[in-house]
Each structure stands twice: as structure tokens, then as C-alpha cells.
XYZ file of C-alpha atoms in Angstrom:
575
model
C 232.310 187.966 87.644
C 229.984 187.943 84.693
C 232.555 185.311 82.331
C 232.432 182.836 85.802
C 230.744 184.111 88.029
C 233.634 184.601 90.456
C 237.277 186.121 90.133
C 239.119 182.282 90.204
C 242.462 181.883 92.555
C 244.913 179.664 91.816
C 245.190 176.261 93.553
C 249.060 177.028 93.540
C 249.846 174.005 95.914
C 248.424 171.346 93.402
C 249.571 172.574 90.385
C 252.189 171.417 87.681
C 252.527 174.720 86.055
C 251.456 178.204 86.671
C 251.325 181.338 84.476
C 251.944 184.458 86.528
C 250.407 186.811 83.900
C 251.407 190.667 84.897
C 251.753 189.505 88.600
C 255.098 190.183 90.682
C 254.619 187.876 93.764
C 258.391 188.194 95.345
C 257.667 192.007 95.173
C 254.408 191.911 97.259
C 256.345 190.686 100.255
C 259.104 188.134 101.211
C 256.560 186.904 103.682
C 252.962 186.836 101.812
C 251.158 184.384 101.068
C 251.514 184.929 96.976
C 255.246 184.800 97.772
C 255.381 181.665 99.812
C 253.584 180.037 97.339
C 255.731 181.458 94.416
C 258.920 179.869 96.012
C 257.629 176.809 97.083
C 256.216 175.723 93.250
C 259.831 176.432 92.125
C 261.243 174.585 94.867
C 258.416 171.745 93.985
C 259.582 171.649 90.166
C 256.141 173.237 89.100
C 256.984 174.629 85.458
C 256.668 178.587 85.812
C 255.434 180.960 82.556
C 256.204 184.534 83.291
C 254.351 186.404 81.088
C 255.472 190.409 81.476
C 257.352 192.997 79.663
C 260.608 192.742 81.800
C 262.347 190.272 84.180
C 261.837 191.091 88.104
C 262.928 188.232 90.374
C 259.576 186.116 89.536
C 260.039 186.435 85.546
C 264.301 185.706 86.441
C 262.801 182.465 88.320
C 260.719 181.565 85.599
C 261.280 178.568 83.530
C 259.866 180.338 80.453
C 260.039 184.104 79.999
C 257.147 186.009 77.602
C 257.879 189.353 76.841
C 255.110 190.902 75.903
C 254.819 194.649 74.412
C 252.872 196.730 77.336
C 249.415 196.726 76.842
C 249.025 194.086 74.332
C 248.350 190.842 76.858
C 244.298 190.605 74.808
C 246.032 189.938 71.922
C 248.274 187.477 73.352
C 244.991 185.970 75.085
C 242.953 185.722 72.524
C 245.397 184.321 70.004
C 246.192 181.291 72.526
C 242.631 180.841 72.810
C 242.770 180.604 68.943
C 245.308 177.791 69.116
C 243.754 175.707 71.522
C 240.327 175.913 70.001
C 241.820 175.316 66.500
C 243.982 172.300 67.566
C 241.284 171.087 69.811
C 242.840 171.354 73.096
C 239.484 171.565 74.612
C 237.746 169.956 77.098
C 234.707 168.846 75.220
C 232.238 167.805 78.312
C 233.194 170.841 80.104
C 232.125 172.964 77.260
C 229.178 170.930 76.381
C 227.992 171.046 79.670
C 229.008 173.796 81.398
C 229.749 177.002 78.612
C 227.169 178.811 76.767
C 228.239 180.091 73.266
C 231.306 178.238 72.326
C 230.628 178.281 68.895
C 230.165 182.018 68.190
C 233.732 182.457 70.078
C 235.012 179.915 67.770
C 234.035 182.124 64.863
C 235.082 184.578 67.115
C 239.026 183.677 67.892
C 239.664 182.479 64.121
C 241.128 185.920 63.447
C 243.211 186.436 66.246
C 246.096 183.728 64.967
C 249.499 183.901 66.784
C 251.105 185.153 63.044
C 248.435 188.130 63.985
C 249.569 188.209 67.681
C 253.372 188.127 67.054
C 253.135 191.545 65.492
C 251.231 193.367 68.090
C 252.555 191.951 70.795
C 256.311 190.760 69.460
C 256.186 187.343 71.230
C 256.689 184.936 68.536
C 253.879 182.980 66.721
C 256.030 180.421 67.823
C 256.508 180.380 71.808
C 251.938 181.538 71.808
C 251.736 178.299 70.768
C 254.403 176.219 73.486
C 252.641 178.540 75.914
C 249.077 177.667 75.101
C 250.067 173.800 74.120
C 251.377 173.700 77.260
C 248.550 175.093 79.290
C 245.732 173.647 77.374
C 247.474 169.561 78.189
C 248.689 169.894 81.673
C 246.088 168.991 83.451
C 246.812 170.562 86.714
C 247.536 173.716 85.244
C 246.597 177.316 86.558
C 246.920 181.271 85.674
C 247.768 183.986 88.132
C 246.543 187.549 86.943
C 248.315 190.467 88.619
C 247.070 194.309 87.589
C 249.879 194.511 85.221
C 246.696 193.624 82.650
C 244.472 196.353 84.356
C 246.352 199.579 82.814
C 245.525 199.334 78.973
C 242.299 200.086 76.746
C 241.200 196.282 75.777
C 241.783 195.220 79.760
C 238.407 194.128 80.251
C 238.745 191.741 77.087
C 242.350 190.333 78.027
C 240.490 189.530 81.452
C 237.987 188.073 80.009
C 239.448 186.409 77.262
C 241.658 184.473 80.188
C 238.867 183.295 82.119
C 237.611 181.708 79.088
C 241.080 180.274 78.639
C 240.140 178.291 81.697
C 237.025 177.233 81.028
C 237.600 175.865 77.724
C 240.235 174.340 78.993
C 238.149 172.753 81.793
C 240.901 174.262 84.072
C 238.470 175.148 86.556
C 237.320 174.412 90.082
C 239.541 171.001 90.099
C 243.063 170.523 91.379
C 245.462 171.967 90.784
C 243.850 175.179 88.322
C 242.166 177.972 88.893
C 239.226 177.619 92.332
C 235.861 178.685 92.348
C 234.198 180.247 95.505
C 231.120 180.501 96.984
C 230.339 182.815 99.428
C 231.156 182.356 103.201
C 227.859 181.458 104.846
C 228.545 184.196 107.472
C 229.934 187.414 106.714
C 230.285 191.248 107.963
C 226.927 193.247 107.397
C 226.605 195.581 104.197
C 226.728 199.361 105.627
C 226.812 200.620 103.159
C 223.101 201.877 102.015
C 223.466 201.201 98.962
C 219.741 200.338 98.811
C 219.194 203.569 99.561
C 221.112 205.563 97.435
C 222.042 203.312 94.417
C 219.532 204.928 92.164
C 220.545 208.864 92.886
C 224.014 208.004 93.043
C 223.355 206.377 88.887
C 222.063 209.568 88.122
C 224.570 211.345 89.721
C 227.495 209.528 87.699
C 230.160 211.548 86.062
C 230.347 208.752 83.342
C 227.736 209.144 80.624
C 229.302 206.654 78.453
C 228.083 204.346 80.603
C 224.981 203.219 79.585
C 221.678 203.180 82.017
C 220.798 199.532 81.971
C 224.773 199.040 82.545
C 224.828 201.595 85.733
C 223.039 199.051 88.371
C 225.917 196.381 87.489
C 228.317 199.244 89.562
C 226.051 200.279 91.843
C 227.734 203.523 92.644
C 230.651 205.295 91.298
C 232.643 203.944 88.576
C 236.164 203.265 88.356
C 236.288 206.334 86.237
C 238.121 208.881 88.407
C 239.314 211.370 85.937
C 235.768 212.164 84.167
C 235.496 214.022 87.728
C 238.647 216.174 86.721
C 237.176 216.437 82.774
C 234.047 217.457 84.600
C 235.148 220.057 86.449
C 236.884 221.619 83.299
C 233.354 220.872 80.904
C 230.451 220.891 82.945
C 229.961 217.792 81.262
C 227.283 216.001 82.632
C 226.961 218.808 84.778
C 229.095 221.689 86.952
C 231.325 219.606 89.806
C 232.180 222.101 92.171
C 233.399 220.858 95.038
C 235.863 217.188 95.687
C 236.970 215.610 99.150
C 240.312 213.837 98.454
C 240.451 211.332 100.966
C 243.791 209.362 100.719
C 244.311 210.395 97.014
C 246.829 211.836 95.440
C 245.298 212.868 91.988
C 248.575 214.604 90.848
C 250.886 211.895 91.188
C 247.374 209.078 90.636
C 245.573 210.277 87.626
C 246.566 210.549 83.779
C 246.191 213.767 82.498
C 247.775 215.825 85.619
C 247.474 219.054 83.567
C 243.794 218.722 83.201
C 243.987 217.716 87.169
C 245.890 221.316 88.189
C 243.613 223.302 85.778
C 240.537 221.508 87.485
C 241.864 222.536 90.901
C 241.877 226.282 89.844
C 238.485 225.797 88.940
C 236.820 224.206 92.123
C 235.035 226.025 94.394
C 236.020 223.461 97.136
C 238.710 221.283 97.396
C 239.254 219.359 100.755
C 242.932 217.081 101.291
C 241.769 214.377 103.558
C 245.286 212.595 104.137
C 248.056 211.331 107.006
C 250.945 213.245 105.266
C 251.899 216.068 102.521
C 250.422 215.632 99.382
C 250.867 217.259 96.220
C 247.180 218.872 96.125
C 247.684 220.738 99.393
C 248.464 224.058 97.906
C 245.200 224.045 96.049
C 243.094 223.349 98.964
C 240.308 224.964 100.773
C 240.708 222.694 104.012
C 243.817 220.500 104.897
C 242.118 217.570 107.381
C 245.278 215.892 108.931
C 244.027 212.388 109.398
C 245.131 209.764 112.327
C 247.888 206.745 111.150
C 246.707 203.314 111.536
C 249.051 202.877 114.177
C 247.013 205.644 116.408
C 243.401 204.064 115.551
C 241.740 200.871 117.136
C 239.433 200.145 113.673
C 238.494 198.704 111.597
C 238.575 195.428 112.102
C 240.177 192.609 110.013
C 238.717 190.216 108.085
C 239.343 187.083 105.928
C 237.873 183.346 105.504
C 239.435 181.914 108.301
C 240.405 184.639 110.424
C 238.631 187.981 112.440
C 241.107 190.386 114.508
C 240.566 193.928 115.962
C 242.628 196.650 114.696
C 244.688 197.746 118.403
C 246.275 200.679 118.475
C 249.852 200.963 119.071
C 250.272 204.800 120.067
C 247.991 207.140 121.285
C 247.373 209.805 118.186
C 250.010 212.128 118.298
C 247.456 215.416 117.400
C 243.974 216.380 117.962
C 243.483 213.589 114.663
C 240.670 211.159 114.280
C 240.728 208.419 111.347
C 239.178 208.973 108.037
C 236.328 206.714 108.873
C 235.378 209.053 111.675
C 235.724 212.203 109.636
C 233.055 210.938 107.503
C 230.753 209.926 110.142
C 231.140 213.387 111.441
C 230.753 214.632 108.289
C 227.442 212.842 107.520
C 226.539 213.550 111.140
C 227.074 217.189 110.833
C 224.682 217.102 107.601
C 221.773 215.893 109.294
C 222.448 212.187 108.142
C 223.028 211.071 112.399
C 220.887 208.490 112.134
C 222.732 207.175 108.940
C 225.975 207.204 110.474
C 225.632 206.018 114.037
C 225.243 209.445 115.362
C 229.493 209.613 114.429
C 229.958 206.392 117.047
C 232.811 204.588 115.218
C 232.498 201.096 117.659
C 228.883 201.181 117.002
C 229.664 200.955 113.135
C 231.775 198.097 113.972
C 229.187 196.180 115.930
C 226.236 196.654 113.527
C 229.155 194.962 110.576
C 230.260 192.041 113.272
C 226.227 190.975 114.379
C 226.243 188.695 111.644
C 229.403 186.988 113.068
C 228.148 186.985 116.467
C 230.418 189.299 117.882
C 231.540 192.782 118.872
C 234.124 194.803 119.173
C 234.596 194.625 122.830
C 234.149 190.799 122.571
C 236.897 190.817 119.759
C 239.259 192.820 121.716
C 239.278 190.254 124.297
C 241.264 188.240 121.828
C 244.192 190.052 121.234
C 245.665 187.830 118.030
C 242.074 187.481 116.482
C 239.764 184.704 116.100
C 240.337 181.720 114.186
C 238.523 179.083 111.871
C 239.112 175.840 110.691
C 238.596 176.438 106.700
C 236.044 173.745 105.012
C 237.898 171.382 103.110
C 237.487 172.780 99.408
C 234.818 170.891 97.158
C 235.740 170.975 93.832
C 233.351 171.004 90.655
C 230.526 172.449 92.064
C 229.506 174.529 89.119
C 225.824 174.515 89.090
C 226.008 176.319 92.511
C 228.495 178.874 91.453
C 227.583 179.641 87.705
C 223.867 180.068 88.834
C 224.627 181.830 92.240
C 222.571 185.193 92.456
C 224.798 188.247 92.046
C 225.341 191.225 94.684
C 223.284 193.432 92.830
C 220.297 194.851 94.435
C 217.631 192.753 92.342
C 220.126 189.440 92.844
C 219.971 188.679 89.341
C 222.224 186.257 87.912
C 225.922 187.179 86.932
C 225.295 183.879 84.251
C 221.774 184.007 83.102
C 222.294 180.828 81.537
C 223.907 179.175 84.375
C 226.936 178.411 82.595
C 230.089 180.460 81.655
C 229.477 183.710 79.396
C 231.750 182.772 76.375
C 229.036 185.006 74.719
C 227.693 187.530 77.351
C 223.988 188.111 76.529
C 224.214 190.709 79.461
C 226.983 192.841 78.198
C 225.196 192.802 74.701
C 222.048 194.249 75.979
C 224.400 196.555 77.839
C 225.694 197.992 74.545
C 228.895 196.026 75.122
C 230.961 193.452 72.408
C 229.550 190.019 73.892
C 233.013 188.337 73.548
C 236.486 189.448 74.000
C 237.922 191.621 70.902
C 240.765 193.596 70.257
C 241.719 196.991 70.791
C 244.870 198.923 70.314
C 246.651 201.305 72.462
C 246.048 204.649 71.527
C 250.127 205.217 70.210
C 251.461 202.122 69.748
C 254.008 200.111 66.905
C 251.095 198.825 65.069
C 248.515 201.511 65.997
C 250.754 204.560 64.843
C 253.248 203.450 62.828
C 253.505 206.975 61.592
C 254.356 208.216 65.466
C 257.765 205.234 65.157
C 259.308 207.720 62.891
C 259.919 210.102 66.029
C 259.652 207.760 69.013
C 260.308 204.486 68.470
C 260.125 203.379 71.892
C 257.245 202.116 73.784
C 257.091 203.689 77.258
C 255.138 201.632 80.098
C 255.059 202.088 84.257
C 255.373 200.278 87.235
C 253.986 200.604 90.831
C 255.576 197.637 92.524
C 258.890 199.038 94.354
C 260.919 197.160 96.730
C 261.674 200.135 98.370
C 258.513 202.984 97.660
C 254.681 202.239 98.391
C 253.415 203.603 95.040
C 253.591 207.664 95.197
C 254.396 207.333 98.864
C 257.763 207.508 101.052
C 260.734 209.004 98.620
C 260.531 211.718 101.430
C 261.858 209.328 104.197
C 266.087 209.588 104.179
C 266.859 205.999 104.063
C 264.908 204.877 101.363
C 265.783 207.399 99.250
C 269.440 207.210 100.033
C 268.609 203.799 98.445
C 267.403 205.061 95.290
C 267.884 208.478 95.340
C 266.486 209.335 91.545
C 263.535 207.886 88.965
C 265.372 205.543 86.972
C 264.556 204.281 83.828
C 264.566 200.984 82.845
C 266.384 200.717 79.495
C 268.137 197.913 77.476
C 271.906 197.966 77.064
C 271.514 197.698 73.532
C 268.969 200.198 72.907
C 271.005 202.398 74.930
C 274.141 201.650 73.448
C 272.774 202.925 69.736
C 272.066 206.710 71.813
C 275.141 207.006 73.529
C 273.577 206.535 76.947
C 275.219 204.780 79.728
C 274.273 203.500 83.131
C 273.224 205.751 85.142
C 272.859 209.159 82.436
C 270.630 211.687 82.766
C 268.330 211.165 80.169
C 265.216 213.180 78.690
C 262.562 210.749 78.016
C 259.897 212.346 75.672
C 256.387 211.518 74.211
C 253.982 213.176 72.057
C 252.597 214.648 75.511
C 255.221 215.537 77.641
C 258.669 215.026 78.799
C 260.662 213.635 81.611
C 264.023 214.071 83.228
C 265.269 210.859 85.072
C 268.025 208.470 84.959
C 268.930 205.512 82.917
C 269.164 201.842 84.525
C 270.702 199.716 81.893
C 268.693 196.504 82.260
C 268.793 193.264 79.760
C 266.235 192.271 81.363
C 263.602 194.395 79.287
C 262.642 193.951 75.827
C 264.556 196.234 73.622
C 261.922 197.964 72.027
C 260.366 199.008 75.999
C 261.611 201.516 78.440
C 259.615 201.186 81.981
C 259.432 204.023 84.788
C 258.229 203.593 88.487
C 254.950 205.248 88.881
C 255.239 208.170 91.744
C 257.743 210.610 91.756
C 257.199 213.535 93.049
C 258.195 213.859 96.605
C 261.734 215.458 98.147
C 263.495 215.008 100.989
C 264.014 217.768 103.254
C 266.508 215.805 105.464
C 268.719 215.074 102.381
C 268.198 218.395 100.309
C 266.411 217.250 97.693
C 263.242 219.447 96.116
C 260.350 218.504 94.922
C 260.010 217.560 91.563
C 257.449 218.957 89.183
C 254.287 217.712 88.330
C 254.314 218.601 84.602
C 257.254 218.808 82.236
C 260.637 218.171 83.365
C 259.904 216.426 86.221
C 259.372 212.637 86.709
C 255.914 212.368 86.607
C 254.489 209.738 84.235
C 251.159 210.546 83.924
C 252.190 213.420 81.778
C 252.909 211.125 79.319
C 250.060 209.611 78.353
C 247.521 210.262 75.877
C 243.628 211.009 77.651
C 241.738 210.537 74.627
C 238.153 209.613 75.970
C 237.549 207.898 72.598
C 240.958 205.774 72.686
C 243.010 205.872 76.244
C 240.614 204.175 78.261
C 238.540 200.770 78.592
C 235.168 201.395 77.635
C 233.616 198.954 80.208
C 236.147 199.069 83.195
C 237.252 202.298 82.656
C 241.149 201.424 83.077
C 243.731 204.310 82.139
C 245.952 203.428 79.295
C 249.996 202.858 80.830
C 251.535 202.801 77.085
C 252.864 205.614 74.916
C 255.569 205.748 72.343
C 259.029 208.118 73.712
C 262.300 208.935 72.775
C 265.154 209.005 74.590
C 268.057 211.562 74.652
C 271.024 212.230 77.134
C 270.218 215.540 79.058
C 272.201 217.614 81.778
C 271.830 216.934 85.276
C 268.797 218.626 86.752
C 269.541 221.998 89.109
């Protein structure tokens, strides 16, 4: 938001080649939209750039595979925005015009050549430049950005450092590339006081990294979910003594899951707010069974053509309400009635749907939602979207200069680098050299499973009948030189921890990168399998990863770091 004022989609239908950039479209659903529109630019003869660390049925699609080292995709960005600001691939009037501080970034990018790239990231010099040629001169050309970018400590620069990809470019806003939005001019109602409670809620962050004139940018709690945990442990800002986990899992979430189960000896309080078993539950104070969205009637749904009540399908099979009730009988119960519509769900609803001119019991009486005719899109309107006001509470600007932040005067007040820069993974092949000696591979995860919804499910007997164990994605090659074959039991270690899972020979996977789907933990009663542990031995990623405040995590978005450097080793069959 503060590079373009908006997050831009891609106008898939129009386009002559697309760069699915950490994204996995067939795996979000045979039927989505980000699917559909996958398969029908192949089927169209749109040229396809897969840019990922393995091959899933996108990348296999793909006319042109990039294999990228995990956590490296800001050095890949910034060293094609190198090559099409050195070769002048730019669109001149669009930068003129429409960018503030090209310049500076052109001092800026000179270091970050694709001979510089190809060693971080061990794409070749050669194929950053085909890939950025080949973007920067098709003029219907777009990029689709998946949270495969989202996991490393320099994520908020390879965001960034895209956007400005497009802008240069001029690959914005016209057809084909990637579409600006303005706001709908109706939308739900804001319940969420934040003009209330904003300011306490600044002072109240766990985060004091974060610095004050940055805070009001959030507006409420960061991203930063395990300084709660470190705060627990520290005291650091101050004592946290009590957490509601509402639809969390922490111990299967959160790096750093031994900090996590020596924070939840500490507490004072711990409440599991969930629909199923989680791994917290011995730890807790109170267990608050929650109802399933098939036994609740809200929310409702919304999108820019569409409004639909949520109907229930079965009557709750317990005395359960939803989580959204529990907390407006929680805030009730505190004195805050008035706050939380004295705990009257439907009333919560209406107050969000008067700006739409409707209410629930209206909605209901339209049992496959309401429909709109979308406005035909206008392209290049960029005076109204670069100088829109933001949603902060004092409406500033996200662009103070109206035009895209290729040097962001905000984030340098803030304390922040004003343009995209480089940062390594805390263990990495060019980071730790030193670390190569004993683990030579670099260890990434996944959450997108065709058969698992992220930590979710491996207790239900057909799916795991499926895919019984964690497997490991490993090269033949790289597997060949251990003596490992398909299928092994394998010990997968890291300066922090160790694993036990299985290997999946895959040539589909750079040889130098072993991946793991995020999430194991649950058994299966039904099929005799145990739990597996949290900690060492088990299949746990998070264990693996460094938590270095200073190095695991983006300073500004406050991402956790998915690389590491491992080893891998045959082991015996777990008991």
C-alpha cells in the first residue's frame, strides 16, 4: 500500500505473459477463480514464468521454470530491476509523470547485478535477464505474488521491490498488467472501534522495535505473534500473563515452539478457543469448544459484486456458540455491553450491512445472495489512486507525493531503508558459508497440501491413508550421494533441531533444497497412529528455524524466516 497505494491484481484475462512469483494457483482449488484463470492463459498461449523453488503442477505448466533458493526472491527482484533500469527498459512518461524518486533507486539497484544475484539466489545471471527482458517489453505483461515471498527476513523489500518492477515498467492499471483499485463506493461498516482504542492498544504493543511514529500505520497489533511468546518468557515490554487462543495453534503455527511450551508453563491463563483438538489443550486453563461453520448462520459474505448470508446447515451439535459470539459475551460479561451489542450477534450484522442498505433478515430472504453488475474497469486513473487518503485514522496519504514511493519519505521518517535493500537469511549458502561445512542443504516449508488444510485434518482416516507420513521433498541426485531412497526414513537436522520423516525423491526441486509440509503433528486414532512430538524427533518444522530477533525476522512486516541449512541422514523407522 505505501509503494502504490493499493495491493495490484493481475488482469490475467488480457495478458500475454504472467509471472506467478511464489503463488500455487492449481493448489488453491480446481474450481477458484486463481485456478480458472491459471488454465485458461495456458490454454490461451499466454507465456507462463514460474518463479519458485520446486515444480508443483503450476511451475510443471510453466513455459519457463526459475528456481530460486528459498528466501532469496529480493535479490532476484532487485537485480531484474537492475537490468531493466540499466538497459532502459523503462517506461519514461510513466516514471516522469507518475514515480517519485527514480533516480535515487537508480543509484540504488546498480549493486544488485544478476552476476550478484546468481550467487545468492543460484538462478543464473543469465535466465534474470530473459526473465526481466521479457517482462520489461511485453506490453501486456503482469506478476502474480503468492505468500511463498512472505516467509523470509527481506520480504517486505522483495514486495516492494516488485511493485516497483511494475511501475517502472509502466505495467500498471492498463490491460493486460497488474489493476489498480479504488474503493467500492459502498461497503460494510467498520466495527471495529478502532477509534477508540487505537492509541492504548500502540502502547500496549508487544513489539518495541517498532517505532512510535510507525505504530498508527498498524493500528493495532502487529503481525508479530511470537514477541507475545518472548514476552511471556522476558517481561519484555512488560509481564503477559494471560493469552486467549482463538483458532490458533501456536505449537504447530509459530517458530520457536520451545520458547512457545516454556511460555505456556509460565502463563497464569491460557484459554483454547477452537472447533477441534489442538496441541495447546493440555496447557490450558479453559478449553471453549467453539460451533463449526456449518452449525452458525454468520457472518455474512462479502465481495465486489456479490453479498450472501452465512445459512446454517445443521443445528450445533453441543451447547456451542461461534467464536464471534464468545467474544461478544466476553466483552459483554466485562462491562463493555454497550460495545458489543449487548452479545446480539444479528444486531452486529445489521449495524455492518446499514451502509449496504440491508439486513440480515432482508438478506436471508435471498437464499444464493445478492448480486451486482461490476463497473466496467477504467484503466489509468492514477491521480485518484496514488493520492487516495489511506485507512488510517488521520486519512493521510499512503503517497504523500501522489505518485509511487520508489523512495518512501514515510518509511524514512519511520526509521525504515526508503527503498528496497537486501538482507540475508539468517543461515544461508552465502550468509554462513562456515555452517555448509555441516549442512549443506537449505531446508524450506510449505503450507499448500492437496490433501491437509495447513496444521489441520491428518487426524481424519482417509486423508491420511493418502499420505500417511511427513515426507520430504528431496532430489534424486542429492539423495543418491547419501544412500537414501524413495520413501527412507530419514533424520533431517539443523543447527536447531531435528526431524524424523520420510524421503519423496522429487526432480522437481533444486538440488541444493529439501522442502517439508508445514503441520505435522496430529494422529489418527481410527488408524493407530500417535501423535507426533512437538520438539525433536518429531515432524515439526518450526523447530528448525533460527528466532534470532536481530536476524530471523522482517524488521517492518514482521515475517518469520522459512529457511535454514540441514543435513540429511537415513534413520530407523520411528516406534
Amino acid at each position: 500500500m505505501y509503494t502504490v497505494a493499493d495491493w495490484p491484481l493481475p488482469d490475467t484475462a488480457n495478458s500475454d505473459l504472467i509471472i506467478y512469483w511464489g503463488r500455487q494457483p492449481i493448489y488453491s482449488g480446481p474450481v477458484s477463480s486463481a485456478a480458472r484463470a491459471f488454465l485458461e492463459a495456458t490454454q490461451r498461449g499466454t507465456r507462463i514464468i514460474a518463479i519458485k523453488p520446486s515444480v508443483e503442477p503450476d511451475a510443471g505448466m510453466a513455459d519457463t521454470w526459475v528456481p530460486v533458493r528459498p528466501g532469496t526472491d529480493a535479490a532476484l527482484a532487485l537485480a531484474m530491476l537492475h537490468v531493466v533500469i540499466k538497459e532502459d527498459l523503462i517506461d519514461h512518461d510513466f516514471v516522469a509523470r507518475w514515480c517519485y524518486g527514480f533516480e535515487p533507486l537508480k543509484a540504488q539497484v546498480r549493486q544488485y547485478s544478476p552476476e550478484w544475484a546468481q550467487i545468492i539466489t543460484g538462478v543464473p545471471a543469465a535466465q534474470i535477464e530473459e526473465v526481466a527482458r521479457a517482462y520489461a517489453t511485453c506490453p501486456r505483461a503482469a506478476i502474480d505474488v503468492g505468500n511463498g515471498l512472505e516467509h523470509a527476513p527481506s520480504a517486505s523489500d522483495a514486495v516492494r521491490a516488485i511493485a516497483m518492477l511494475m511501475a517502472v515498467t509502466g505495467h500498471l492499471d492498463r490491460p493486460g498488467t497488474n489493476l489498480l483499485k479504488l474503493p467500492p463506493p459502498k461497503a460494510p461498516g467498520d466495527i471495529t472501534l478502532k477509534h477508540r482504542f487505537t492509541g492504548e492498544l500502540v502502547d500496549k504493543l508487544v513489539a518495541p522495535e517498532f517505532p512510535k511514529y510507525f505504530q498508527p500505520f498498524l493500528e493495532g497489533p502487529t503481525s508479530a505473534y511470537y514477541r507475545i511468546w518472548e514476552s511471556v518468557l522476558t517481561q519484555n515490554p512488560y509481564p503477559v500473563r494471560g493469552i486467549i487462543a482463538p483458532g490458533t495453534q501456536p505449537l504447530a503455527s509459530t517458530r520457536g515452539t520451545r520458547n512457545v511450551l516454556a511460555a505456556l508453563e509460565r502463563l497464569d491463563f491460557f484459554v483454547v478457543l477452537d472447533v477441534a483438538r489442538t496441541p495447546e489443550i493440555p496447557w490450558a486453563d479453559i478449553v471453549m469448544p467453539v460451533a463449526t461453520g456449518y452449525e452458525t448462520d454468520h457472518p455474512f459474505q462479502y465481495g465486489p459484486s456479490w453479498l450472501m448470508s452465512t445459512n446454517r446447515v445443521i443445528n450445533p451439535l453441543g451447547p456451542y456458540k461461534s467464536m464471534f459470539e464468545f467474544f461478544l459475551d466476553l466483552g459483554k460479561a466485562m462491562d463493555y455491553g454497550d460495545d458489543f451489542w449487548q452479545g446480539d450477534i444479528m444486531a452486529c450484522m445489521d449495524e455492518q450491512l446499514a451502509p449496504l442498505g440491508v439486513d440480515m433478515a432482508g438478506l436471508r430472504q435471498h437464499p444464493v445472495g445478492l448480486t451486482f453488475s461490476p463497473a466496467r474497469h477504467e484503466y489509468e486513473k492514477f491521480d485518484r489512486v496514488f493520492k487516495r487518503p489511506s485507512t488510517r485514522l488521520d486519512k493521510g496519504p499512503f503517497l504523500p507525493q501522489g505518485k509511487v514511493a520508489l523512495y518512501n519519505t514515510t518509511f524514512e521518517q519511520a526509521g525504515y531503508p526508503p527503498m528496497p535493500e537486501w538482507r540475508e537469511p539468517p543461515e544461508s549458502i552465502t550468509a554462513t558459508p562456515d555452517l555448509t561445512r555441516t549442512y549443506p542443504l537449505i531446508l524450506s516449508d510449505y503450507h499448500t497440501s492437496k490433501n491437509f488444510s495447513a496444521s489441520w485434518q491428518r487426524n481424519v482416516p482417509f486423508l491420511r491413508e493418502l499420505e500417511p507420513d511427513p515426507m520430504l521433498h528431496i532430489h534424486p541426485d542429492t539423495a543418491g550421494t547419501r544412500g537414501i531412497k524413495d520413501g527412507d526414513w530419514i533424520k533431517v537436522t539443523s543447527p536447531h533441531g531435528w526431524l524424523r520423516v520420510r524421503a519423496q525423491l522429487y526432480p522437481g526441486i533444486r538440488p541444493d533444497t529439501v522442502m517439508l509440509l508445514h503441520g505435522w503433528w496430529q494422529g489418527c486414532q481410527e488408524l493407530k497412529m500417535a501423535d507426533y512430538p512437538l520438539t525433536d524427533g518429531g515432524a515439526n518444522v518450526n523447530i528448525m528455524y533460527s528466532v534470532d530477533p536481530e536476524k530471523a525476522y522482517d524488521p517492518m512486516v514482521t515475517a518469520m524466516t522459512s529457511q535454514t541449512l540441514v543435513e540429511v541422514e537415513k534413520c530407523r523407522r520411528p516406534k
